[in-house]
PDB file of C-alpha atoms in Angstrom:
ATOM      1  CA  MET W  12       1.940 -19.010  -6.059  1.00  0.00           C
ATOM      2  CA  SER W  13       4.821 -16.555  -5.593  1.00  0.00           C
ATOM      3  CA  ARG W  14       4.036 -13.047  -6.761  1.00  0.00           C
ATOM      4  CA  VAL W  15       4.764  -9.359  -6.316  1.00  0.00           C
ATOM      5  CA  GLU W  16       2.009  -6.771  -6.767  1.00  0.00           C
ATOM      6  CA  LEU W  17       2.043  -3.024  -7.373  1.00  0.00           C
ATOM      7  CA  GLY W  18      -0.203  -1.017  -5.075  1.00  0.00           C
ATOM      8  CA  ASP W  19      -1.063   0.030  -1.539  1.00  0.00           C
ATOM      9  CA  SER W  20      -0.430  -2.887   0.828  1.00  0.00           C
ATOM     10  CA  ILE W  21      -3.157  -1.703   3.202  1.00  0.00           C
ATOM     11  CA  GLN W  22      -5.663  -2.492   0.445  1.00  0.00           C
ATOM     12  CA  LEU W  23      -3.885  -5.398  -1.276  1.00  0.00           C
ATOM     13  CA  ILE W  24      -3.573  -7.467   1.905  1.00  0.00           C
ATOM     14  CA  LYS W  25      -7.366  -7.621   2.110  1.00  0.00           C
ATOM     15  CA  THR W  26      -7.263 -10.005  -0.874  1.00  0.00           C
ATOM     16  CA  ILE W  27      -5.215 -12.587   1.070  1.00  0.00           C
ATOM     17  CA  GLU W  28      -7.113 -15.469   2.653  1.00  0.00           C
ATOM     18  CA  ASP W  29      -7.416 -15.822   6.419  1.00  0.00           C
ATOM     19  CA  GLU W  30      -4.678 -17.850   8.134  1.00  0.00           C
ATOM     20  CA  SER W  31      -2.802 -18.599   4.899  1.00  0.00           C
ATOM     21  CA  ILE W  32       0.623 -17.031   5.624  1.00  0.00           C
ATOM     22  CA  HIS W  33       3.468 -18.702   7.538  1.00  0.00           C
ATOM     23  CA  LEU W  34       5.634 -15.609   8.089  1.00  0.00           C
ATOM     24  CA  ILE W  35       5.456 -11.842   7.656  1.00  0.00           C
ATOM     25  CA  LEU W  36       8.890 -10.257   7.295  1.00  0.00           C
ATOM     26  CA  SER W  37       8.961  -6.565   6.471  1.00  0.00           C
ATOM     27  CA  ASP W  38      11.106  -3.458   6.724  1.00  0.00           C
ATOM     28  CA  ILE W  39       8.273  -1.003   7.324  1.00  0.00           C
ATOM     29  CA  PRO W  40       8.591   2.793   7.092  1.00  0.00           C
ATOM     30  CA  TYR W  41      10.155   4.080  10.314  1.00  0.00           C
ATOM     31  CA  GLY W  42       8.138   7.304  10.451  1.00  0.00           C
ATOM     32  CA  ILE W  43      11.248   9.452  10.975  1.00  0.00           C
ATOM     33  CA  ASN W  44      10.789  11.645   7.863  1.00  0.00           C
ATOM     34  CA  TYR W  45      13.653  10.036   5.948  1.00  0.00           C
ATOM     35  CA  GLU W  46      11.973  10.717   2.603  1.00  0.00           C
ATOM     36  CA  ASN W  47       8.441  11.518   1.429  1.00  0.00           C
ATOM     37  CA  TRP W  48       7.299   7.892   1.757  1.00  0.00           C
ATOM     38  CA  ASP W  49       8.422   7.931   5.393  1.00  0.00           C
ATOM     39  CA  VAL W  50       6.282  10.940   6.390  1.00  0.00           C
ATOM     40  CA  LEU W  51       3.353   9.284   8.157  1.00  0.00           C
ATOM     41  CA  HIS W  52       1.804  12.211  10.002  1.00  0.00           C
ATOM     42  CA  LYS W  53      -0.293  15.318   9.343  1.00  0.00           C
ATOM     43  CA  ASN W  54       2.371  17.875  10.277  1.00  0.00           C
ATOM     44  CA  THR W  55       2.989  20.195   7.330  1.00  0.00           C
ATOM     45  CA  ASN W  56       5.800  22.353   8.736  1.00  0.00           C
ATOM     46  CA  SER W  57       7.558  23.912   5.734  1.00  0.00           C
ATOM     47  CA  ALA W  58      11.025  23.055   7.074  1.00  0.00           C
ATOM     48  CA  LEU W  59      10.333  19.318   6.972  1.00  0.00           C
ATOM     49  CA  LEU W  60      12.424  17.530   4.312  1.00  0.00           C
ATOM     50  CA  GLY W  61      14.210  20.761   3.508  1.00  0.00           C
ATOM     51  CA  LYS W  62      17.994  21.057   3.442  1.00  0.00           C
ATOM     52  CA  SER W  63      20.319  23.099   5.584  1.00  0.00           C
ATOM     53  CA  PRO W  64      23.668  24.437   4.259  1.00  0.00           C
ATOM     54  CA  ALA W  65      25.456  21.843   6.410  1.00  0.00           C
ATOM     55  CA  GLN W  66      23.443  19.029   4.854  1.00  0.00           C
ATOM     56  CA  GLU W  67      24.225  20.321   1.388  1.00  0.00           C
ATOM     57  CA  ARG W  68      27.935  20.092   2.209  1.00  0.00           C
ATOM     58  CA  SER W  69      27.772  16.654   3.862  1.00  0.00           C
ATOM     59  CA  GLY W  70      26.946  14.731   0.697  1.00  0.00           C
ATOM     60  CA  THR W  71      24.191  12.137   0.414  1.00  0.00           C
ATOM     61  CA  VAL W  72      24.137  10.552   3.887  1.00  0.00           C
ATOM     62  CA  PHE W  73      21.660  12.969   5.465  1.00  0.00           C
ATOM     63  CA  LYS W  74      19.784  14.468   2.528  1.00  0.00           C
ATOM     64  CA  ASN W  75      16.792  15.957   4.320  1.00  0.00           C
ATOM     65  CA  ARG W  76      15.979  17.920   7.428  1.00  0.00           C
ATOM     66  CA  GLY W  77      14.136  15.965  10.095  1.00  0.00           C
ATOM     67  CA  LYS W  78      12.643  17.207  13.347  1.00  0.00           C
ATOM     68  CA  PRO W  79      14.460  18.205  16.527  1.00  0.00           C
ATOM     69  CA  LEU W  80      13.951  15.515  19.157  1.00  0.00           C
ATOM     70  CA  ASN W  81      12.089  17.919  21.446  1.00  0.00           C
ATOM     71  CA  GLY W  82       9.842  19.123  18.598  1.00  0.00           C
ATOM     72  CA  TRP W  83       8.801  22.597  17.548  1.00  0.00           C
ATOM     73  CA  SER W  84       5.070  22.434  18.248  1.00  0.00           C
ATOM     74  CA  GLN W  85       2.248  20.234  19.506  1.00  0.00           C
ATOM     75  CA  ALA W  86       1.908  18.912  15.961  1.00  0.00           C
ATOM     76  CA  ASP W  87       5.508  17.685  16.190  1.00  0.00           C
ATOM     77  CA  LYS W  88       4.779  15.976  19.464  1.00  0.00           C
ATOM     78  CA  ASN W  89       1.804  14.194  17.867  1.00  0.00           C
ATOM     79  CA  ILE W  90       4.058  12.420  15.362  1.00  0.00           C
ATOM     80  CA  PRO W  91       4.668   9.301  17.537  1.00  0.00           C
ATOM     81  CA  ILE W  92       0.931   9.002  18.229  1.00  0.00           C
ATOM     82  CA  GLU W  93       0.139   9.263  14.541  1.00  0.00           C
ATOM     83  CA  TYR W  94       2.753   6.611  13.789  1.00  0.00           C
ATOM     84  CA  TYR W  95       0.954   4.268  16.193  1.00  0.00           C
ATOM     85  CA  GLN W  96      -2.326   5.073  14.440  1.00  0.00           C
ATOM     86  CA  TRP W  97      -0.752   4.348  11.046  1.00  0.00           C
ATOM     87  CA  CYS W  98       0.454   0.946  12.282  1.00  0.00           C
ATOM     88  CA  ARG W  99      -3.098   0.178  13.396  1.00  0.00           C
ATOM     89  CA  THR W 100      -4.370   0.734   9.831  1.00  0.00           C
ATOM     90  CA  TRP W 101      -2.744  -2.535   8.722  1.00  0.00           C
ATOM     91  CA  SER W 102      -2.052  -4.568  11.881  1.00  0.00           C
ATOM     92  CA  ASP W 103      -5.518  -6.204  12.028  1.00  0.00           C
ATOM     93  CA  ASP W 104      -5.087  -7.666   8.559  1.00  0.00           C
ATOM     94  CA  TRP W 105      -1.566  -8.833   9.375  1.00  0.00           C
ATOM     95  CA  LEU W 106      -2.983 -10.811  12.308  1.00  0.00           C
ATOM     96  CA  ARG W 107      -5.849 -12.133  10.196  1.00  0.00           C
ATOM     97  CA  VAL W 108      -3.730 -13.571   7.358  1.00  0.00           C
ATOM     98  CA  LEU W 109      -1.137 -15.304   9.575  1.00  0.00           C
ATOM     99  CA  LYS W 110      -1.567 -18.904  10.627  1.00  0.00           C
ATOM    100  CA  PRO W 111      -1.813 -19.552  14.384  1.00  0.00           C
ATOM    101  CA  GLY W 112       1.654 -19.603  15.925  1.00  0.00           C
ATOM    102  CA  ALA W 113       3.187 -17.788  12.953  1.00  0.00           C
ATOM    103  CA  SER W 114       5.957 -15.256  13.415  1.00  0.00           C
ATOM    104  CA  CYS W 115       6.105 -11.663  12.257  1.00  0.00           C
ATOM    105  CA  PHE W 116       9.469  -9.878  12.019  1.00  0.00           C
ATOM    106  CA  ILE W 117       9.362  -6.089  11.696  1.00  0.00           C
ATOM    107  CA  PHE W 118      12.208  -3.642  11.167  1.00  0.00           C
ATOM    108  CA  ALA W 119      10.709  -0.598  12.864  1.00  0.00           C
ATOM    109  CA  GLY W 120      13.581   1.736  13.767  1.00  0.00           C
ATOM    110  CA  ARG W 121      14.818   2.712  17.198  1.00  0.00           C
ATOM    111  CA  ARG W 122      12.838   5.898  17.790  1.00  0.00           C
ATOM    112  CA  MET W 123       9.364   4.580  16.920  1.00  0.00           C
ATOM    113  CA  ALA W 124       9.709   0.860  17.676  1.00  0.00           C
ATOM    114  CA  HIS W 125       7.782   1.173  20.943  1.00  0.00           C
ATOM    115  CA  ARG W 126       4.794   2.652  19.112  1.00  0.00           C
ATOM    116  CA  CYS W 127       4.795  -0.255  16.664  1.00  0.00           C
ATOM    117  CA  ILE W 128       5.030  -2.720  19.559  1.00  0.00           C
ATOM    118  CA  CYS W 129       2.006  -1.153  21.275  1.00  0.00           C
ATOM    119  CA  ALA W 130       0.008  -1.209  18.032  1.00  0.00           C
ATOM    120  CA  MET W 131       0.788  -4.883  17.443  1.00  0.00           C
ATOM    121  CA  GLU W 132       0.008  -5.853  21.043  1.00  0.00           C
ATOM    122  CA  ASP W 133      -3.266  -3.929  20.941  1.00  0.00           C
ATOM    123  CA  THR W 134      -4.114  -5.870  17.772  1.00  0.00           C
ATOM    124  CA  GLY W 135      -3.617  -9.187  19.542  1.00  0.00           C
ATOM    125  CA  PHE W 136      -0.041 -10.168  18.701  1.00  0.00           C
ATOM    126  CA  ILE W 137       2.373 -11.534  21.296  1.00  0.00           C
ATOM    127  CA  PHE W 138       5.604  -9.532  21.472  1.00  0.00           C
ATOM    128  CA  LYS W 139       8.050 -12.422  21.618  1.00  0.00           C
ATOM    129  CA  ASP W 140      11.473 -10.749  21.521  1.00  0.00           C
ATOM    130  CA  MET W 141      13.595  -7.941  20.130  1.00  0.00           C
ATOM    131  CA  ILE W 142      16.516  -9.038  17.969  1.00  0.00           C
ATOM    132  CA  ALA W 143      19.479  -6.704  17.582  1.00  0.00           C
ATOM    133  CA  TRP W 144      20.960  -6.554  14.091  1.00  0.00           C
ATOM    134  CA  GLU W 145      24.550  -5.366  14.513  1.00  0.00           C
ATOM    135  CA  LYS W 146      25.585  -3.640  11.301  1.00  0.00           C
ATOM    136  CA  ASP W 147      29.098  -3.471   9.921  1.00  0.00           C
ATOM    137  CA  SER W 148      28.874   0.292   9.348  1.00  0.00           C
ATOM    138  CA  ALA W 149      26.611   3.274  10.023  1.00  0.00           C
ATOM    139  CA  ALA W 150      26.703   6.979   9.266  1.00  0.00           C
ATOM    140  CA  TYR W 151      27.813   9.223  12.125  1.00  0.00           C
ATOM    141  CA  ARG W 152      27.420  12.983  11.927  1.00  0.00           C
ATOM    142  CA  ALA W 153      27.077  14.192  15.537  1.00  0.00           C
ATOM    143  CA  GLN W 154      28.110  17.839  15.694  1.00  0.00           C
ATOM    144  CA  ARG W 155      30.837  19.038  18.040  1.00  0.00           C
ATOM    145  CA  LEU W 156      29.362  21.392  20.622  1.00  0.00           C
ATOM    146  CA  SER W 157      32.568  23.437  20.626  1.00  0.00           C
ATOM    147  CA  CYS W 158      31.956  24.290  16.948  1.00  0.00           C
ATOM    148  CA  VAL W 159      28.656  25.923  17.856  1.00  0.00           C
ATOM    149  CA  PHE W 160      30.379  28.097  20.439  1.00  0.00           C
ATOM    150  CA  ASP W 161      33.193  28.878  17.985  1.00  0.00           C
ATOM    151  CA  ARG W 162      30.635  30.313  15.546  1.00  0.00           C
ATOM    152  CA  ARG W 163      29.348  32.475  18.398  1.00  0.00           C
ATOM    153  CA  ASN W 164      32.892  33.589  19.231  1.00  0.00           C
ATOM    154  CA  ASP W 165      32.348  32.135  22.711  1.00  0.00           C
ATOM    155  CA  LEU W 166      35.848  30.743  23.261  1.00  0.00           C
ATOM    156  CA  GLU W 167      35.338  30.150  26.969  1.00  0.00           C
ATOM    157  CA  ASN W 168      32.433  27.743  26.473  1.00  0.00           C
ATOM    158  CA  SER W 169      34.097  26.251  23.421  1.00  0.00           C
ATOM    159  CA  GLU W 170      36.975  25.125  25.616  1.00  0.00           C
ATOM    160  CA  ARG W 171      34.690  24.133  28.493  1.00  0.00           C
ATOM    161  CA  TRP W 172      32.613  21.798  26.291  1.00  0.00           C
ATOM    162  CA  LYS W 173      35.481  20.384  24.265  1.00  0.00           C
ATOM    163  CA  GLY W 174      34.839  16.722  23.455  1.00  0.00           C
ATOM    164  CA  TRP W 175      31.063  16.999  23.756  1.00  0.00           C
ATOM    165  CA  LYS W 176      28.729  16.460  20.788  1.00  0.00           C
ATOM    166  CA  ILE W 177      25.122  17.152  19.804  1.00  0.00           C
ATOM    167  CA  GLY W 178      23.144  14.300  18.296  1.00  0.00           C
ATOM    168  CA  ASN W 179      23.171  10.526  18.598  1.00  0.00           C
ATOM    169  CA  LEU W 180      25.777   7.841  19.042  1.00  0.00           C
ATOM    170  CA  ARG W 181      26.748   5.872  15.933  1.00  0.00           C
ATOM    171  CA  PRO W 182      23.671   3.697  15.197  1.00  0.00           C
ATOM    172  CA  LEU W 183      25.375   0.329  14.765  1.00  0.00           C
ATOM    173  CA  PHE W 184      22.331  -1.742  15.643  1.00  0.00           C
ATOM    174  CA  GLU W 185      18.760  -1.846  14.449  1.00  0.00           C
ATOM    175  CA  PRO W 186      15.937  -3.561  16.329  1.00  0.00           C
ATOM    176  CA  ILE W 187      14.035  -6.386  14.678  1.00  0.00           C
ATOM    177  CA  LEU W 188      10.722  -6.829  16.470  1.00  0.00           C
ATOM    178  CA  TRP W 189       9.604 -10.464  16.761  1.00  0.00           C
ATOM    179  CA  PHE W 190       5.872 -11.033  17.173  1.00  0.00           C
ATOM    180  CA  MET W 191       3.831 -14.221  17.182  1.00  0.00           C
ATOM    181  CA  LYS W 192       0.181 -14.822  16.425  1.00  0.00           C
ATOM    182  CA  PRO W 193      -1.376 -16.651  19.401  1.00  0.00           C
ATOM    183  CA  TYR W 194      -2.254 -20.289  18.902  1.00  0.00           C
ATOM    184  CA  PRO W 195      -5.707 -21.551  19.993  1.00  0.00           C
ATOM    185  CA  GLN W 196      -6.520 -21.634  23.679  1.00  0.00           C
ATOM    186  CA  GLY W 197      -6.720 -25.128  25.055  1.00  0.00           C
ATOM    187  CA  SER W 198      -4.032 -26.286  22.665  1.00  0.00           C
ATOM    188  CA  THR W 199      -0.266 -26.505  23.149  1.00  0.00           C
ATOM    189  CA  LEU W 200       2.475 -24.990  21.038  1.00  0.00           C
ATOM    190  CA  THR W 201       3.634 -28.479  20.067  1.00  0.00           C
ATOM    191  CA  ASP W 202       0.111 -29.377  18.912  1.00  0.00           C
ATOM    192  CA  ASN W 203       0.013 -26.162  16.893  1.00  0.00           C
ATOM    193  CA  ILE W 204       3.347 -27.025  15.264  1.00  0.00           C
ATOM    194  CA  LEU W 205       1.914 -30.370  14.180  1.00  0.00           C
ATOM    195  CA  GLU W 206      -1.245 -28.654  12.879  1.00  0.00           C
ATOM    196  CA  ASN W 207       0.268 -25.618  11.125  1.00  0.00           C
ATOM    197  CA  GLY W 208       3.971 -26.388  10.761  1.00  0.00           C
ATOM    198  CA  ILE W 209       5.094 -23.267  12.621  1.00  0.00           C
ATOM    199  CA  GLY W 210       5.722 -22.004  16.129  1.00  0.00           C
ATOM    200  CA  ALA W 211       9.246 -23.244  16.884  1.00  0.00           C
ATOM    201  CA  PHE W 212      12.636 -21.910  15.756  1.00  0.00           C
ATOM    202  CA  ASN W 213      15.388 -23.786  13.940  1.00  0.00           C
ATOM    203  CA  GLU W 214      18.459 -23.598  16.197  1.00  0.00           C
ATOM    204  CA  GLU W 215      20.517 -25.850  13.900  1.00  0.00           C
ATOM    205  CA  LYS W 216      19.945 -23.569  10.912  1.00  0.00           C
ATOM    206  CA  LEU W 217      20.704 -20.486  12.989  1.00  0.00           C
ATOM    207  CA  LYS W 218      24.051 -21.972  14.008  1.00  0.00           C
ATOM    208  CA  GLU W 219      24.850 -22.713  10.388  1.00  0.00           C
ATOM    209  CA  LEU W 220      23.973 -19.242   9.105  1.00  0.00           C
ATOM    210  CA  SER W 221      25.490 -17.369  12.073  1.00  0.00           C
ATOM    211  CA  ILE W 222      28.966 -18.887  11.714  1.00  0.00           C
ATOM    212  CA  TRP W 223      30.535 -15.488  10.937  1.00  0.00           C
ATOM    213  CA  ASN W 224      29.227 -13.861  14.140  1.00  0.00           C
ATOM    214  CA  GLU W 225      32.695 -13.229  15.537  1.00  0.00           C
ATOM    215  CA  GLY W 226      32.595 -12.112  19.161  1.00  0.00           C
ATOM    216  CA  LEU W 227      28.899 -12.893  19.489  1.00  0.00           C
ATOM    217  CA  GLU W 228      27.278 -15.972  20.938  1.00  0.00           C
ATOM    218  CA  VAL W 229      25.727 -18.182  18.290  1.00  0.00           C
ATOM    219  CA  CYS W 230      21.944 -18.524  18.738  1.00  0.00           C
ATOM    220  CA  SER W 231      21.673 -15.321  20.754  1.00  0.00           C
ATOM    221  CA  ASN W 232      19.258 -12.537  19.906  1.00  0.00           C
ATOM    222  CA  ILE W 233      22.114 -10.466  18.463  1.00  0.00           C
ATOM    223  CA  LEU W 234      22.785 -11.000  14.763  1.00  0.00           C
ATOM    224  CA  LYS W 235      25.943  -9.648  13.183  1.00  0.00           C
ATOM    225  CA  VAL W 236      25.586  -9.598   9.416  1.00  0.00           C
ATOM    226  CA  GLN W 237      27.998  -7.943   7.034  1.00  0.00           C
ATOM    227  CA  SER W 238      26.435  -6.299   4.001  1.00  0.00           C
ATOM    228  CA  GLN W 239      27.772  -7.205   0.581  1.00  0.00           C
ATOM    229  CA  LYS W 240      28.232  -4.897  -2.406  1.00  0.00           C
ATOM    230  CA  SER W 241      25.010  -6.289  -3.892  1.00  0.00           C
ATOM    231  CA  ASP W 242      23.153  -5.216  -0.717  1.00  0.00           C
ATOM    232  CA  ARG W 243      23.519  -1.544  -1.624  1.00  0.00           C
ATOM    233  CA  GLY W 244      22.293   0.854  -4.278  1.00  0.00           C
ATOM    234  CA  LEU W 245      18.735  -0.339  -4.908  1.00  0.00           C
ATOM    235  CA  HIS W 246      16.912   1.415  -2.044  1.00  0.00           C
ATOM    236  CA  PRO W 247      17.897   4.013   0.580  1.00  0.00           C
ATOM    237  CA  THR W 248      17.080   1.605   3.431  1.00  0.00           C
ATOM    238  CA  GLN W 249      18.176  -1.640   1.756  1.00  0.00           C
ATOM    239  CA  LYS W 250      18.867  -4.626   4.020  1.00  0.00           C
ATOM    240  CA  ALA W 251      21.268  -7.529   3.527  1.00  0.00           C
ATOM    241  CA  VAL W 252      19.949 -10.637   1.779  1.00  0.00           C
ATOM    242  CA  ARG W 253      21.797 -12.875   4.255  1.00  0.00           C
ATOM    243  CA  LEU W 254      20.023 -11.187   7.173  1.00  0.00           C
ATOM    244  CA  MET W 255      16.651 -11.968   5.618  1.00  0.00           C
ATOM    245  CA  GLU W 256      17.788 -15.534   4.960  1.00  0.00           C
ATOM    246  CA  ILE W 257      18.549 -15.991   8.653  1.00  0.00           C
ATOM    247  CA  LEU W 258      15.134 -14.715   9.730  1.00  0.00           C
ATOM    248  CA  ILE W 259      13.233 -16.773   7.155  1.00  0.00           C
ATOM    249  CA  SER W 260      15.199 -19.938   7.956  1.00  0.00           C
ATOM    250  CA  LEU W 261      14.699 -19.404  11.678  1.00  0.00           C
ATOM    251  CA  VAL W 262      10.928 -19.939  11.669  1.00  0.00           C
ATOM    252  CA  THR W 263       9.822 -21.500   8.348  1.00  0.00           C
ATOM    253  CA  THR W 264      10.438 -24.589   6.241  1.00  0.00           C
ATOM    254  CA  GLU W 265      10.595 -25.066   2.472  1.00  0.00           C
ATOM    255  CA  ASN W 266       7.504 -24.196   0.414  1.00  0.00           C
ATOM    256  CA  GLN W 267       5.897 -22.207   3.228  1.00  0.00           C
ATOM    257  CA  ILE W 268       4.654 -18.713   2.373  1.00  0.00           C
ATOM    258  CA  VAL W 269       6.480 -15.498   3.304  1.00  0.00           C
ATOM    259  CA  LEU W 270       4.690 -12.146   2.989  1.00  0.00           C
ATOM    260  CA  ASP W 271       6.369  -8.749   2.758  1.00  0.00           C
ATOM    261  CA  PRO W 272       3.763  -5.946   2.599  1.00  0.00           C
ATOM    262  CA  PHE W 273       6.419  -3.213   2.184  1.00  0.00           C
ATOM    263  CA  CYS W 274       8.814  -4.684  -0.375  1.00  0.00           C
ATOM    264  CA  GLY W 275      11.146  -1.769  -1.050  1.00  0.00           C
ATOM    265  CA  CYS W 276      13.714  -3.338  -3.368  1.00  0.00           C
ATOM    266  CA  GLY W 277      12.496  -6.896  -2.804  1.00  0.00           C
ATOM    267  CA  THR W 278      15.249  -8.265  -0.551  1.00  0.00           C
ATOM    268  CA  THR W 279      12.827 -10.410   1.470  1.00  0.00           C
ATOM    269  CA  LEU W 280      11.482 -11.951  -1.744  1.00  0.00           C
ATOM    270  CA  VAL W 281      14.969 -12.638  -3.094  1.00  0.00           C
ATOM    271  CA  ALA W 282      15.907 -14.399   0.148  1.00  0.00           C
ATOM    272  CA  ALA W 283      12.661 -16.406   0.145  1.00  0.00           C
ATOM    273  CA  GLU W 284      13.259 -17.559  -3.421  1.00  0.00           C
ATOM    274  CA  LYS W 285      16.825 -18.628  -2.612  1.00  0.00           C
ATOM    275  CA  LEU W 286      15.502 -20.695   0.297  1.00  0.00           C
ATOM    276  CA  ASN W 287      12.743 -22.351  -1.746  1.00  0.00           C
ATOM    277  CA  ARG W 288       9.917 -20.541   0.034  1.00  0.00           C
ATOM    278  CA  GLN W 289       6.831 -19.172  -1.656  1.00  0.00           C
ATOM    279  CA  TYR W 290       6.444 -15.411  -1.367  1.00  0.00           C
ATOM    280  CA  ILE W 291       3.976 -12.564  -1.766  1.00  0.00           C
ATOM    281  CA  GLY W 292       5.152  -8.977  -1.927  1.00  0.00           C
ATOM    282  CA  PHE W 293       3.473  -5.571  -2.187  1.00  0.00           C
ATOM    283  CA  GLU W 294       5.159  -2.329  -3.273  1.00  0.00           C
ATOM    284  CA  ILE W 295       3.469   1.014  -3.859  1.00  0.00           C
ATOM    285  CA  ASN W 296       6.305   2.760  -5.727  1.00  0.00           C
ATOM    286  CA  PRO W 297       6.237   1.931  -9.489  1.00  0.00           C
ATOM    287  CA  GLU W 298       9.994   2.369  -9.900  1.00  0.00           C
ATOM    288  CA  TYR W 299      10.831   0.096  -6.975  1.00  0.00           C
ATOM    289  CA  TYR W 300       8.248  -2.417  -8.220  1.00  0.00           C
ATOM    290  CA  LYS W 301       9.943  -2.499 -11.606  1.00  0.00           C
ATOM    291  CA  ASN W 302      13.336  -3.044  -9.974  1.00  0.00           C
ATOM    292  CA  ILE W 303      11.947  -5.880  -7.826  1.00  0.00           C
ATOM    293  CA  SER W 304      10.592  -7.658 -10.888  1.00  0.00           C
ATOM    294  CA  LEU W 305      13.915  -7.321 -12.708  1.00  0.00           C
ATOM    295  CA  ARG W 306      15.852  -8.457  -9.649  1.00  0.00           C
ATOM    296  CA  LEU W 307      13.748 -11.589  -9.213  1.00  0.00           C
ATOM    297  CA  ARG W 308      13.972 -12.470 -12.904  1.00  0.00           C
ATOM    298  CA  LYS W 309      17.748 -12.165 -12.829  1.00  0.00           C
ATOM    299  CA  GLY W 310      18.012 -14.162  -9.612  1.00  0.00           C
ATOM    300  CA  ALA W 311      20.070 -11.282  -8.108  1.00  0.00           C
ATOM    301  CA  ASN W 312      21.375 -11.468  -4.548  1.00  0.00           C
TER     302      ASN W 312
END
């Protein structure tokens, strides 16, 4: 039953039977122009994904040029709308393949998460909650405003704005969007659980897997997961296996089916296999697909 397929998930998911999946767990593209695969809009500005001298000097953390938050043109301002439209190209099929009462966890990024939420709600999903994944580290490159004035030889404003920065705070959390497919009207959630085996969450398992959440309440919607060495180096947006284990264990039982339409390096599939769940994964990049297959064969974690 378990398998990983090479190709476009928007097309491949059409081969999956209606109401056959117990959980969708996926780290979808965030639409923030991280790399070519994350450009999900029609804007063709020549500066996009270029490199500034400062980025060349900073190493590999911020490799490409994104967009200023206020945009350069109307085309820039259309990017969030086009991200919503992209989400709608696959959301109908995601709803179709899930069993009633099934959960869907999506890593969607902070800037565009609201557009994904609207797309999923417009499809028919229930937006159940937003889980905060507190990371153990995150890149931080906010520029000192005084440095800008120093380059302009404006010493007065350099001193006036000392301590101020341009950019974002250190991004130590990522949102995990939790959706649920509605169960039939006239039924109850408990009846649905008896019929389909899904719809509740496993508090006992969450307590067991969240034991290292120092300073955080166990069974809250904040998850603190420390990445291991093996959680790095396979994909630029790689997630921790243990984090995926928590999410899978929270809403499924053994032998149920987990789908990841945007596999990346296959972390969801690795976690599903460790937990004795069946899995289906789609990945469009041939190199990543090859790495996923090798990782699963080796039983890597």
